[in-house]
mmCIF file of C-alpha atoms in Angstrom:
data_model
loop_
_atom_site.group_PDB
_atom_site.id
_atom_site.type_symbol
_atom_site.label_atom_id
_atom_site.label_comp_id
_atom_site.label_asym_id
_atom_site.label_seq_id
_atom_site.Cartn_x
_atom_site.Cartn_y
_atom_site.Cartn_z
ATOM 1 C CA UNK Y 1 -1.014 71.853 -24.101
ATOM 2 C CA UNK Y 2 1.060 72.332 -20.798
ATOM 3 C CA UNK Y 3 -2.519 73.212 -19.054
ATOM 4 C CA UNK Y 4 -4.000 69.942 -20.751
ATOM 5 C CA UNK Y 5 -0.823 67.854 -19.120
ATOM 6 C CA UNK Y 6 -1.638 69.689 -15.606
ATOM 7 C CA UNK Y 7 -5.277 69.025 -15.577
ATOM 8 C CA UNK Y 8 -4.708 65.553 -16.223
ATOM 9 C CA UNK Y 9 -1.830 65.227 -13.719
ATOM 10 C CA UNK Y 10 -4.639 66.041 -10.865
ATOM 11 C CA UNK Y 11 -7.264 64.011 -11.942
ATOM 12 C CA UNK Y 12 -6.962 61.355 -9.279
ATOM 13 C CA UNK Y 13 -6.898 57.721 -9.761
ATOM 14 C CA UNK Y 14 -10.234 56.860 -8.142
ATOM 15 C CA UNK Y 15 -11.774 58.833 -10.735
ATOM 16 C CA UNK Y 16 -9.900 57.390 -13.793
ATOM 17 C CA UNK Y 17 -10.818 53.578 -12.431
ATOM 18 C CA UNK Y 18 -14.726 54.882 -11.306
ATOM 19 C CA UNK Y 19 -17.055 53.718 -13.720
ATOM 20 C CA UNK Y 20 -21.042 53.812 -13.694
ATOM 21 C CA UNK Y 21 -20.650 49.709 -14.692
ATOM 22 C CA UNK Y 22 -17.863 47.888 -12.849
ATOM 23 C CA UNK Y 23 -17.435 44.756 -13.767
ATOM 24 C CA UNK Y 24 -19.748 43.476 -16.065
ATOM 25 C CA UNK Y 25 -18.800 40.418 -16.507
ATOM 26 C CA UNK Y 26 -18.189 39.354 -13.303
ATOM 27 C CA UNK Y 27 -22.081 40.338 -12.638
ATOM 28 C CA UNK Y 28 -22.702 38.413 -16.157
ATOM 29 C CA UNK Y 29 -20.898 35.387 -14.564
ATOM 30 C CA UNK Y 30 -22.344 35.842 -11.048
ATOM 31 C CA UNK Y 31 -25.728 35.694 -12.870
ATOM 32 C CA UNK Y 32 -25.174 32.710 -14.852
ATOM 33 C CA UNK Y 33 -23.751 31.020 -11.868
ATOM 34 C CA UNK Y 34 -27.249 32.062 -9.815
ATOM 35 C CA UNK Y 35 -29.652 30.700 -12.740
ATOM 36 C CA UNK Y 36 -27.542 27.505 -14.376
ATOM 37 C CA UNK Y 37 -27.921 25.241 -10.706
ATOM 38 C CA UNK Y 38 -32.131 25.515 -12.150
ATOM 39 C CA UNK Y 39 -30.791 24.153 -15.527
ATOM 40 C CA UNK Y 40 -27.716 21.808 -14.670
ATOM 41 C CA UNK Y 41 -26.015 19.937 -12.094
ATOM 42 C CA UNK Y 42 -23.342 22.430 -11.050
ATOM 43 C CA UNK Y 43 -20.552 20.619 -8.630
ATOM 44 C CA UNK Y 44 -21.783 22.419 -5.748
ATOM 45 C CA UNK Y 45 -17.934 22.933 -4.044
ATOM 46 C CA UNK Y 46 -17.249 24.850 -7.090
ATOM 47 C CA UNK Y 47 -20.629 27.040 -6.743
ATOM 48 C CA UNK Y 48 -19.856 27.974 -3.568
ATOM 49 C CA UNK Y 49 -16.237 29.263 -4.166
ATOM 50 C CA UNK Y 50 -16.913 30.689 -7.687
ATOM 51 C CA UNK Y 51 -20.312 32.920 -6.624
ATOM 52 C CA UNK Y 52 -18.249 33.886 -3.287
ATOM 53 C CA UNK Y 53 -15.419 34.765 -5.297
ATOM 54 C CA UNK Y 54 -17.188 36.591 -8.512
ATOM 55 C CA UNK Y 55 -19.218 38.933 -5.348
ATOM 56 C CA UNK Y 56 -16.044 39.794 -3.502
ATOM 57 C CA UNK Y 57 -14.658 40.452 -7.041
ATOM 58 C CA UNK Y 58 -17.445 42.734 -8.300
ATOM 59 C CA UNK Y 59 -18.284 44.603 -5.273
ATOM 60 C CA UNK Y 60 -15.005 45.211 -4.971
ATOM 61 C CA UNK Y 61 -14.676 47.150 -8.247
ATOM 62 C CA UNK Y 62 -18.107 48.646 -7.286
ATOM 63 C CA UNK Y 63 -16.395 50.476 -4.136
ATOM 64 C CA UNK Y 64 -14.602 52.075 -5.908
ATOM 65 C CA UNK Y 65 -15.887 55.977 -6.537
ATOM 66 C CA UNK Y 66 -14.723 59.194 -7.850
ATOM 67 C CA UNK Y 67 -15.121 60.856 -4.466
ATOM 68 C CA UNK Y 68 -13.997 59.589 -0.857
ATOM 69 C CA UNK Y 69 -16.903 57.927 1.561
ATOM 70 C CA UNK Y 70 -17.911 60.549 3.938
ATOM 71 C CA UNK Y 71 -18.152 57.669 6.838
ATOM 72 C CA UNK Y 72 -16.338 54.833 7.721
ATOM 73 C CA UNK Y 73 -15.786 52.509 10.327
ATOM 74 C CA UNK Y 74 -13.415 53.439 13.395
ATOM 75 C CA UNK Y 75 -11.380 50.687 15.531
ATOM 76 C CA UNK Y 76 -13.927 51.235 18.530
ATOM 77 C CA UNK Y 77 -16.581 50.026 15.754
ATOM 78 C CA UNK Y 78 -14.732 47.485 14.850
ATOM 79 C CA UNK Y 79 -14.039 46.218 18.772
ATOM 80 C CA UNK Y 80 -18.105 46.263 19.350
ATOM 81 C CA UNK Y 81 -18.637 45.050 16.441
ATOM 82 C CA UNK Y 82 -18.540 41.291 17.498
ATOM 83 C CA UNK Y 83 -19.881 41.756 20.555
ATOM 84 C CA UNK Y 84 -22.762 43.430 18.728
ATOM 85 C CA UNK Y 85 -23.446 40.118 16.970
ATOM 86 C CA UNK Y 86 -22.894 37.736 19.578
ATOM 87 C CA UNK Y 87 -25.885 39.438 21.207
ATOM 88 C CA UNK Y 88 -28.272 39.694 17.928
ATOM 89 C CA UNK Y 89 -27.103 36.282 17.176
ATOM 90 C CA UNK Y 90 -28.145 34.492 20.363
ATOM 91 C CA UNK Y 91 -31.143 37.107 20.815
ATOM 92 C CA UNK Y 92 -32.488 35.235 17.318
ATOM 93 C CA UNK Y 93 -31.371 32.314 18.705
ATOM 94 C CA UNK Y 94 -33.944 32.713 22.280
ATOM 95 C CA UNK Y 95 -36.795 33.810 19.448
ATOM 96 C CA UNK Y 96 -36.591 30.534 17.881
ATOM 97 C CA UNK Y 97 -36.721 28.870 21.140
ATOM 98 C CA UNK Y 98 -39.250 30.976 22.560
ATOM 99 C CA UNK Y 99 -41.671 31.961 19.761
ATOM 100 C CA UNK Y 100 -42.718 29.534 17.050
ATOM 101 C CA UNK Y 101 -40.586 29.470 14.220
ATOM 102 C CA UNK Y 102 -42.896 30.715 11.248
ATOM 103 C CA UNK Y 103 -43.714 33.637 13.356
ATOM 104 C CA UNK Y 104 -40.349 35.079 13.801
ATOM 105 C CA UNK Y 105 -39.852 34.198 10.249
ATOM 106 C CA UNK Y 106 -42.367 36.169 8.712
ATOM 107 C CA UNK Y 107 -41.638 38.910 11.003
ATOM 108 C CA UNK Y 108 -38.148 39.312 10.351
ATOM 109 C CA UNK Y 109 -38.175 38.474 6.811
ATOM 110 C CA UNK Y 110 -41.315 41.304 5.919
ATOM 111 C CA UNK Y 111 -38.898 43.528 7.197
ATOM 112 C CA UNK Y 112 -36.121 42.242 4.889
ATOM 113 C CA UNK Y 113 -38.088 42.193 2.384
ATOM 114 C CA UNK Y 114 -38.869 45.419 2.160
ATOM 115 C CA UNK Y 115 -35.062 46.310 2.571
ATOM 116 C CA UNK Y 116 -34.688 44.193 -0.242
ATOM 117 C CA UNK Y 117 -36.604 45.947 -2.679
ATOM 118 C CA UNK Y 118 -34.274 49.396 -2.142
ATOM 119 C CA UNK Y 119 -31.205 47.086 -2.252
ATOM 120 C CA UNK Y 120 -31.897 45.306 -5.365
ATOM 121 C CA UNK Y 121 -33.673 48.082 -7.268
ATOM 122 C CA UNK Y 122 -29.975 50.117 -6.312
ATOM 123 C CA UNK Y 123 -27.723 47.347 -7.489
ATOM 124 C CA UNK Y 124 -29.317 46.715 -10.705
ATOM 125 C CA UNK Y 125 -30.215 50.141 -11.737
ATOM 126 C CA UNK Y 126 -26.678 51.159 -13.038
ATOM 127 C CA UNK Y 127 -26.905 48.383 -15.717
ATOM 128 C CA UNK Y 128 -30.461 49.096 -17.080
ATOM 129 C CA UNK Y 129 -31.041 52.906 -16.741
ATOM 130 C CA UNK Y 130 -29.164 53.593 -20.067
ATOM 131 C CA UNK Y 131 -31.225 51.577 -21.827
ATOM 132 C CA UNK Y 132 -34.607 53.651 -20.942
ATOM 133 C CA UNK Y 133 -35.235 56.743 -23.608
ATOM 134 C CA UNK Y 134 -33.659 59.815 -22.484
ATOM 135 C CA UNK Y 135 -36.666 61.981 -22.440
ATOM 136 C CA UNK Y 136 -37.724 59.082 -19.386
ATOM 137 C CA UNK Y 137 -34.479 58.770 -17.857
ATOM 138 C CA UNK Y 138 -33.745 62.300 -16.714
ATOM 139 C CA UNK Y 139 -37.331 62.475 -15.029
ATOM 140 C CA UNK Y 140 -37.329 62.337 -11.511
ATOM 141 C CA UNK Y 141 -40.217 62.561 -9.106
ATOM 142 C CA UNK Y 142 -40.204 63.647 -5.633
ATOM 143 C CA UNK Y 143 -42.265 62.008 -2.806
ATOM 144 C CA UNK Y 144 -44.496 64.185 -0.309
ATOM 145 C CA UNK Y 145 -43.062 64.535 3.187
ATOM 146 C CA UNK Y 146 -44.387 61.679 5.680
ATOM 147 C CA UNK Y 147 -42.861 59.985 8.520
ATOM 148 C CA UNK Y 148 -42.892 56.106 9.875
ATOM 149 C CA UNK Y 149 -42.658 56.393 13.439
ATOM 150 C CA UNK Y 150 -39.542 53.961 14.193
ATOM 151 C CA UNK Y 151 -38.968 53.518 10.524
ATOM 152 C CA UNK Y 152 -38.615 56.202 8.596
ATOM 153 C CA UNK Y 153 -38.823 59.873 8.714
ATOM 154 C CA UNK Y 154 -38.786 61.750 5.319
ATOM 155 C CA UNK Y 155 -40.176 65.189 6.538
ATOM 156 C CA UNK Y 156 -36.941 66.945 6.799
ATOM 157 C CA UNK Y 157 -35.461 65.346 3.329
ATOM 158 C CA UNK Y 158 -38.261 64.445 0.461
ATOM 159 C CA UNK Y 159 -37.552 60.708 -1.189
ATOM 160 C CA UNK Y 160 -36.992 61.312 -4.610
ATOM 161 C CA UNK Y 161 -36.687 58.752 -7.476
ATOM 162 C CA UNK Y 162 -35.995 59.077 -10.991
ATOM 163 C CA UNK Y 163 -37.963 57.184 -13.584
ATOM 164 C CA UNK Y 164 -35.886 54.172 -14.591
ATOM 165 C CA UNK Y 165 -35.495 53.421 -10.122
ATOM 166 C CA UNK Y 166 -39.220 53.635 -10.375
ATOM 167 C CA UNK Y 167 -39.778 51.060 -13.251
ATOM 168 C CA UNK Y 168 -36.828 48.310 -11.714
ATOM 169 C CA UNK Y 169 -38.344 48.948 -8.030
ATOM 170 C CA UNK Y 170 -41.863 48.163 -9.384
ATOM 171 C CA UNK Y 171 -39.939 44.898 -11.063
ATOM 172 C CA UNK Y 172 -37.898 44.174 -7.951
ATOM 173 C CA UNK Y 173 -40.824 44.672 -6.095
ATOM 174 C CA UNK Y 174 -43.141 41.663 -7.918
ATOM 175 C CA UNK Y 175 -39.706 39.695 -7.574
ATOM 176 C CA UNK Y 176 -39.608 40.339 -4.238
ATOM 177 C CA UNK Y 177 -43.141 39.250 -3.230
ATOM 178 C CA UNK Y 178 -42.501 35.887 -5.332
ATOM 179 C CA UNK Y 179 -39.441 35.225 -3.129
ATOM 180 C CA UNK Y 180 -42.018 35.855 0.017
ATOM 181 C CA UNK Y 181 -44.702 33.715 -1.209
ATOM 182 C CA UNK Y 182 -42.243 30.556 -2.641
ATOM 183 C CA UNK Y 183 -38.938 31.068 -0.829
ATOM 184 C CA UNK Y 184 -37.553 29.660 -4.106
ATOM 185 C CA UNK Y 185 -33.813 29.161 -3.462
ATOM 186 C CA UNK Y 186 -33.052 30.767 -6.420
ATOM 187 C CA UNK Y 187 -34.718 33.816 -5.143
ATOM 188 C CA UNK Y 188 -33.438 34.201 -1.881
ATOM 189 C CA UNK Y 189 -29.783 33.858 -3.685
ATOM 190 C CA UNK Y 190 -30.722 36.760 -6.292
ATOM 191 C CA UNK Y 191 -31.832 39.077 -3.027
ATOM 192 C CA UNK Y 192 -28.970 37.369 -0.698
ATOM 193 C CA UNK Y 193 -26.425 38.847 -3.354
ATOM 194 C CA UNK Y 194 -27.455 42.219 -4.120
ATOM 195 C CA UNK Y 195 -27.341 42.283 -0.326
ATOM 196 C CA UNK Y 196 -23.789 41.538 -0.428
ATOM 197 C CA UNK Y 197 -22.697 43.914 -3.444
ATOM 198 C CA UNK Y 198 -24.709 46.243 -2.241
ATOM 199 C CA UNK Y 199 -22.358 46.275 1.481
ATOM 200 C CA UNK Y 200 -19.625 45.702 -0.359
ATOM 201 C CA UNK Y 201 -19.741 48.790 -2.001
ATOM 202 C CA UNK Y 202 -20.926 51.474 0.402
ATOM 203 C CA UNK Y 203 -19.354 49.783 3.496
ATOM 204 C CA UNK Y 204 -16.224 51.100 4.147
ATOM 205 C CA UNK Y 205 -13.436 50.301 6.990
ATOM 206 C CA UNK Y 206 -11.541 53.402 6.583
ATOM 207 C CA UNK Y 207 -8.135 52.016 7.369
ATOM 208 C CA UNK Y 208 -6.503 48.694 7.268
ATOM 209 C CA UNK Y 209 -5.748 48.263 10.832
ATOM 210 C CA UNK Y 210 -9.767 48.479 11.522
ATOM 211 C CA UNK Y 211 -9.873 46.216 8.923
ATOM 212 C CA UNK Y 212 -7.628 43.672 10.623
ATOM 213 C CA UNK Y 213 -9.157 44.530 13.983
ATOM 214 C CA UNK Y 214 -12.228 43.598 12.999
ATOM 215 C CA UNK Y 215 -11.371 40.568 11.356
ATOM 216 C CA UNK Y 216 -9.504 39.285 14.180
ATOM 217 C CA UNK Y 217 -12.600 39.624 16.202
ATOM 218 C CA UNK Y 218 -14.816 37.995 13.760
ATOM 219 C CA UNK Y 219 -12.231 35.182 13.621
ATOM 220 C CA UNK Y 220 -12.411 34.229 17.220
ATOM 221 C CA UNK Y 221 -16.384 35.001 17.275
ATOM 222 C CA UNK Y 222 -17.042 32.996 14.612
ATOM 223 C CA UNK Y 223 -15.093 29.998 16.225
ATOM 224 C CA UNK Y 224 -16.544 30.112 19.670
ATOM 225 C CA UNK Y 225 -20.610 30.458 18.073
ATOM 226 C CA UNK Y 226 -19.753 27.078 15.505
ATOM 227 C CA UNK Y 227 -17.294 24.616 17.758
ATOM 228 C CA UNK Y 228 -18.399 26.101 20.902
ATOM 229 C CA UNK Y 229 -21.977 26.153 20.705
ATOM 230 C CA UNK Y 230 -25.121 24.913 18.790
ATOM 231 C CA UNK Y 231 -26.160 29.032 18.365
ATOM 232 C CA UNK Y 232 -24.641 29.854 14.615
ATOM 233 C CA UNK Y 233 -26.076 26.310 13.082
ATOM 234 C CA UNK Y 234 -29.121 26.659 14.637
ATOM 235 C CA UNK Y 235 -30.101 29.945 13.730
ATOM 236 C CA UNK Y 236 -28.695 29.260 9.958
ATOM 237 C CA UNK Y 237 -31.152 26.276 9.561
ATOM 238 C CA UNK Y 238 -33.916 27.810 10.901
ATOM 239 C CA UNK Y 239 -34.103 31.577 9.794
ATOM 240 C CA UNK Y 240 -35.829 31.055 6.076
ATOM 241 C CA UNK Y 241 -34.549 34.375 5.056
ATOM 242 C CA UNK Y 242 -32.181 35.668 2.535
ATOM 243 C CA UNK Y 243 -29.028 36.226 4.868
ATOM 244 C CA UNK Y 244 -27.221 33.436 3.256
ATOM 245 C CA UNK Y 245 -26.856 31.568 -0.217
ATOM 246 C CA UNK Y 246 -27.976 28.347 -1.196
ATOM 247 C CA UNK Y 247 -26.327 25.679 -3.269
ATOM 248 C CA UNK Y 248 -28.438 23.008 -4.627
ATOM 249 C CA UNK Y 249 -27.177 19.728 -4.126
ATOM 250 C CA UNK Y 250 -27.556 16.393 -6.525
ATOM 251 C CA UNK Y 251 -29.065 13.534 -4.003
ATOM 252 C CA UNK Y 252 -31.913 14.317 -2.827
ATOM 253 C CA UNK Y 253 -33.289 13.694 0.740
ATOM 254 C CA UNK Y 254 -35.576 10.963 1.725
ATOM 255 C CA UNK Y 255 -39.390 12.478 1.164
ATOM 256 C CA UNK Y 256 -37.828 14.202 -1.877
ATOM 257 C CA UNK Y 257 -36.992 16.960 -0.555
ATOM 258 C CA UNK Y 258 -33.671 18.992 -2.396
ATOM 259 C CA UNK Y 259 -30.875 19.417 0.433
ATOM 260 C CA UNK Y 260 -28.710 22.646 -0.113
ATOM 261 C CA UNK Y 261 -25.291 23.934 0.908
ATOM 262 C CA UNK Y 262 -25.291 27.312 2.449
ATOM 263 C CA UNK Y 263 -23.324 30.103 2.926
ATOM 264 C CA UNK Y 264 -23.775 33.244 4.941
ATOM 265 C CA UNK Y 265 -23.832 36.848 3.671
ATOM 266 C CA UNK Y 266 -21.249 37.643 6.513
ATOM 267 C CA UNK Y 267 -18.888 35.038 4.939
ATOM 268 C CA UNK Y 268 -19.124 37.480 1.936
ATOM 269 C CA UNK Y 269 -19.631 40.998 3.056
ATOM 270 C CA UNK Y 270 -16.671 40.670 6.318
ATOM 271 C CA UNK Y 271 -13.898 39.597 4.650
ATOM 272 C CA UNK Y 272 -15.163 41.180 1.426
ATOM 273 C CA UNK Y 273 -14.692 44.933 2.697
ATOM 274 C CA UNK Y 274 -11.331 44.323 3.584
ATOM 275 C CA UNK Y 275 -10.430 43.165 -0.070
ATOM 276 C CA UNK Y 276 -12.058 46.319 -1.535
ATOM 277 C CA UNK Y 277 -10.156 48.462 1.012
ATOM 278 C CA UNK Y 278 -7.027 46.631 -0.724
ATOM 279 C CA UNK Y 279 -8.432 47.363 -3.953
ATOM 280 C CA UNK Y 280 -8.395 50.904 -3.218
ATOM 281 C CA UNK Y 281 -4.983 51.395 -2.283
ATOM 282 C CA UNK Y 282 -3.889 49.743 -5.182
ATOM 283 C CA UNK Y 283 -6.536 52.431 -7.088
ATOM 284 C CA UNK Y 284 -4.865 55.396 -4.619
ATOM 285 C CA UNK Y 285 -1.551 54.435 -5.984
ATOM 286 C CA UNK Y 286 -2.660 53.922 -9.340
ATOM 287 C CA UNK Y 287 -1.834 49.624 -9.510
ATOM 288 C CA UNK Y 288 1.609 50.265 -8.692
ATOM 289 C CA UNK Y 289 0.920 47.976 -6.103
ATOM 290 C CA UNK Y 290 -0.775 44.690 -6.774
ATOM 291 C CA UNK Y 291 -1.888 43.778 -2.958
ATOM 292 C CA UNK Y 292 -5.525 43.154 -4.863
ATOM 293 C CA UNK Y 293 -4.320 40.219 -6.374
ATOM 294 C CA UNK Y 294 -3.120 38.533 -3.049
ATOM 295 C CA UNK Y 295 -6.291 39.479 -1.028
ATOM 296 C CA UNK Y 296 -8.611 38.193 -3.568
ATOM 297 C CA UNK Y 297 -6.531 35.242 -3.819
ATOM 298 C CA UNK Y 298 -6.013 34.652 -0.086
ATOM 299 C CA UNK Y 299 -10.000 34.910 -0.132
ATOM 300 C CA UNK Y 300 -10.376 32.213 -2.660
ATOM 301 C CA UNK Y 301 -8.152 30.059 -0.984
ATOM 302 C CA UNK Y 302 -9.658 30.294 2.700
ATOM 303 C CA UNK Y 303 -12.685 29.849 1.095
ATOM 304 C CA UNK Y 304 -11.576 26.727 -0.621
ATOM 305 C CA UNK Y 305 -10.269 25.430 2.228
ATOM 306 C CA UNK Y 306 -13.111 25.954 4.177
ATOM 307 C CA UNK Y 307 -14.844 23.767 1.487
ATOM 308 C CA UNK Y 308 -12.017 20.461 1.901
ATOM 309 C CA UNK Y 309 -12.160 21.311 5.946
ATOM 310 C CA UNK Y 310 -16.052 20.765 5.731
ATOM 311 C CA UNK Y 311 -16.152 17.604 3.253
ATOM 312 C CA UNK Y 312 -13.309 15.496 5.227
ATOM 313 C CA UNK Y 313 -14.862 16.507 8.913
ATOM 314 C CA UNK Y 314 -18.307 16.103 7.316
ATOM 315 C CA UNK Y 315 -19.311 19.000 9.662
ATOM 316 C CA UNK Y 316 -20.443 22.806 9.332
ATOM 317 C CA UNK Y 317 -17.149 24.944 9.865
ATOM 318 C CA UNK Y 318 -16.541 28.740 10.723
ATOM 319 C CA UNK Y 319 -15.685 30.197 7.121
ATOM 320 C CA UNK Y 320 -14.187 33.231 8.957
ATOM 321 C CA UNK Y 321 -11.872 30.257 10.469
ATOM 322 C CA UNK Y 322 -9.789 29.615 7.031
ATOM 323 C CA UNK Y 323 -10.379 33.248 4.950
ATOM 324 C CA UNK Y 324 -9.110 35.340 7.808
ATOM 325 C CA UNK Y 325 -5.684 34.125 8.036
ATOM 326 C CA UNK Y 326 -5.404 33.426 4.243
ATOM 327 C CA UNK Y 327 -6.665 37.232 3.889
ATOM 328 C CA UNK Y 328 -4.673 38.712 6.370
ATOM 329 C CA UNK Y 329 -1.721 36.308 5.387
ATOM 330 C CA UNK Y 330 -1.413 36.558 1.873
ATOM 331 C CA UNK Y 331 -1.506 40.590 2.183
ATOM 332 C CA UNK Y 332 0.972 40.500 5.230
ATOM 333 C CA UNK Y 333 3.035 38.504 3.621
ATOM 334 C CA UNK Y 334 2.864 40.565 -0.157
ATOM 335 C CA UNK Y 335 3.786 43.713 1.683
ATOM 336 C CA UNK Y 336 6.643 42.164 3.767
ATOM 337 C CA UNK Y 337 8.370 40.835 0.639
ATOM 338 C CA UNK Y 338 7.528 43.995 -1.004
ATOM 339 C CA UNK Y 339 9.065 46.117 1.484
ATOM 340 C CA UNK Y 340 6.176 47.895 2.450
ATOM 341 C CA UNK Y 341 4.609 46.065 5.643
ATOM 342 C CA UNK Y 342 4.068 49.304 7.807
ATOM 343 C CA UNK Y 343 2.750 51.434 4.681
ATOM 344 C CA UNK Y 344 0.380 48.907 4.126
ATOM 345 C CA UNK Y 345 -0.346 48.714 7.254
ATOM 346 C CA UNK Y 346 -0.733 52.217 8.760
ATOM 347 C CA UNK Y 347 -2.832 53.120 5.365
ATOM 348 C CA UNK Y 348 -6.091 54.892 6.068
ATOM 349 C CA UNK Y 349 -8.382 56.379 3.627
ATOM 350 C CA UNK Y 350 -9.380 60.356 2.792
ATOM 351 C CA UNK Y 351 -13.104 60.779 4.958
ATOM 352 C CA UNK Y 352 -14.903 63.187 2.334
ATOM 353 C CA UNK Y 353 -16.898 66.058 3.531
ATOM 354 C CA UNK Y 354 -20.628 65.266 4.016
ATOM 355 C CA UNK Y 355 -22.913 67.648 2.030
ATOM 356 C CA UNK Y 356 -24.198 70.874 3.144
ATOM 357 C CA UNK Y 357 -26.378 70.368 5.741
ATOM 358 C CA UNK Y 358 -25.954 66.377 6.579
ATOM 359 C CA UNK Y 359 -23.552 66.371 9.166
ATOM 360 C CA UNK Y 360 -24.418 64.278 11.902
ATOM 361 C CA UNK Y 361 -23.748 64.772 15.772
ATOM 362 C CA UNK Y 362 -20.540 63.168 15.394
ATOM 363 C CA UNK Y 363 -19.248 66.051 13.291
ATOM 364 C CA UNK Y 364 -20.448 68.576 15.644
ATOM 365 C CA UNK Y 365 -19.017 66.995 18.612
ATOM 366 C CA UNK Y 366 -15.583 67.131 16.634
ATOM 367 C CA UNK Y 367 -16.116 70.869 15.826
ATOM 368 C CA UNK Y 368 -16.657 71.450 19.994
ATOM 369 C CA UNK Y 369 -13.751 69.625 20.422
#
């Protein structure tokens, strides 16, 4: 019995909270919210807040593994990182202006298309594979070597699949190609939020201060490419692809033609991450801390605000504006009164080992070193 209490004593927490499902019915709700707008007049404020919400929520919980990531981002990341935007951002933005507009479309979304396929087949696999026989479940069939030049190069490490990835990539695949022929907006919010979940849980900031780093810098980049300049709005209208969600709204548009809200991904994914890095230390220290509960919040309510900012101005407004101080703010602010500011804020997570075999340069250059 004393063994029993031991063994249990070092299982850690990630493992106990680790599930092959998280959240269900968040990802119940998130696809009720994604199918009822086709049905019913949902009040579209409420759309966009709710689905938001319900993705940070269950990606969140998806993050969340038995074992640490074996990469994450560093602060120097996080300092390009805007910088690495600003220039794929207005680099889109001269495409539009230079080539016509159906031709960088189709273009750019073939190729996320066919990202799509691996990204939705991965995020809805967990939730169906149980329900294939097990005699079909455990198969798994291995690719022959072949190489992409620029693409993909599987000659070193075969592609293999099992059975049930093979039968939902064949389905996500058809879905996929009805989304490229129609560009139905229900479609393109299906693929937009696997997308997301999909970031949300293998992205991973490694410590909170690149988490605030970052966000600080997507603050003040997201301000400068809305107020400052017509870049962000003009590449959001005119890029038909599934980097951001679309919320049907009730009057329609003189021709009779639907008008939608949107949202981007990065609205999702960027302040998203840093709530699932909360969520984690509050899994590392087994919820004796609830610092979850005011970054999700703090999310919700930037996001909100973002919503009454947008209907009062009548004018397109930088998310990142609102949800980084509410995020940032509503932690800070938890830990302070908690007594735990600089524990909070000098966290960083455990960097597992990579496999035998798949350590990158990086990992060499730290062995030289």
């Amino acid at each position: 019995l004393g063994n029993c209490e031991k063994m249990a004593d070092t299982v850690s927490p990630a493992k106990q909270y680790a599930t092959a499902k998280p959240a269900p019915k968040s990802h119940i709700l998130l696809v009720l919210l994604t199918v009822l707008p086709s049905i019913v007049q949902v009040p579209v404020n409420f759309n966009i807040v709710a689905t938001a919400a319900l993705a940070v929520y269950a990606g969140s919980w998806r993050s969340v593994k038995p074992t640490p990531a074996t990469e994450s981002m560093t602060k120097s990341d996080a300092m390009r990182f805007p910088l690495v935007g600003s220039c794929v951002l207005f680099g889109l933005f001269l495409a539009f202006k230079v080539f016509p507009a159906w031709l960088v479309n189709a273009l750019l979304t073939g190729y996320l298309i066919c990202l799509a396929v691996i990204v939705l087949t991965a995020s809805v696999t967990p939730y169906f594979e149980d329900r294939f026989p097990a005699s079909i479940r455990n198969k798994t069939i291995t690719l022959p070597k072949f190489k992409i030049p620029h693409v993909i190069d599987a000659t070193k490490e075969q592609i293999s699949a099992t059975m049930p990835e093979l039968c939902i990539g064949v389905v996500s695949l058809g879905f996929c190609c009805w989304y490229y022929a129609t560009r139905h907006w229900m479609a393109n919010n299906v693929i937009g939020l696997a997308f997301s979940l999909e970031g949300l849980e293998h992205l991973s900031l490694g410590s909170v201060q690149t988490g605030a780093v970052l966000l600080c810098g997507l603050f003040f980049y997201d301000i400068f490419w809305v107020f400052c300049t017509p870049v962000m709005v003009s590449v959001a209208k005119n890029f038909d692809a599934p980097i951001k969600l679309l919320f049907p709204r009730p009057l329609l548009e003189a021709g009779g033609k639907r008008p939608f809200s949107m949202l981007g991904l990065g609205d999702i994914v960027i302040p998203g991450i840093f709530v699932a890095l909360i969520l984690r230390y509050d899994v590392a220290n087994a919820f004796r801390t609830r610092y979850f509960q005011s970054a999700f919040g703090g999310y919700a309510l930037g996001l909100a605000a973002t919503i009454v900012v947008m209907n009062v101005f009548n004018a397109a407004q930088p998310a990142l504006l609102y949800i980084v101080p509410a995020v940032l703010g509503c932690v800070g602010l938890h830990a302070w009164a908690a007594g735990e500011f600089w524990q909070v804020f000098n966290h960083s997570e455990e960097v597992g080992k990579p496999e035998e075999g798949q350590e990158g340069e990086g990992s060499e250059d730290k062995k030289k070193q």
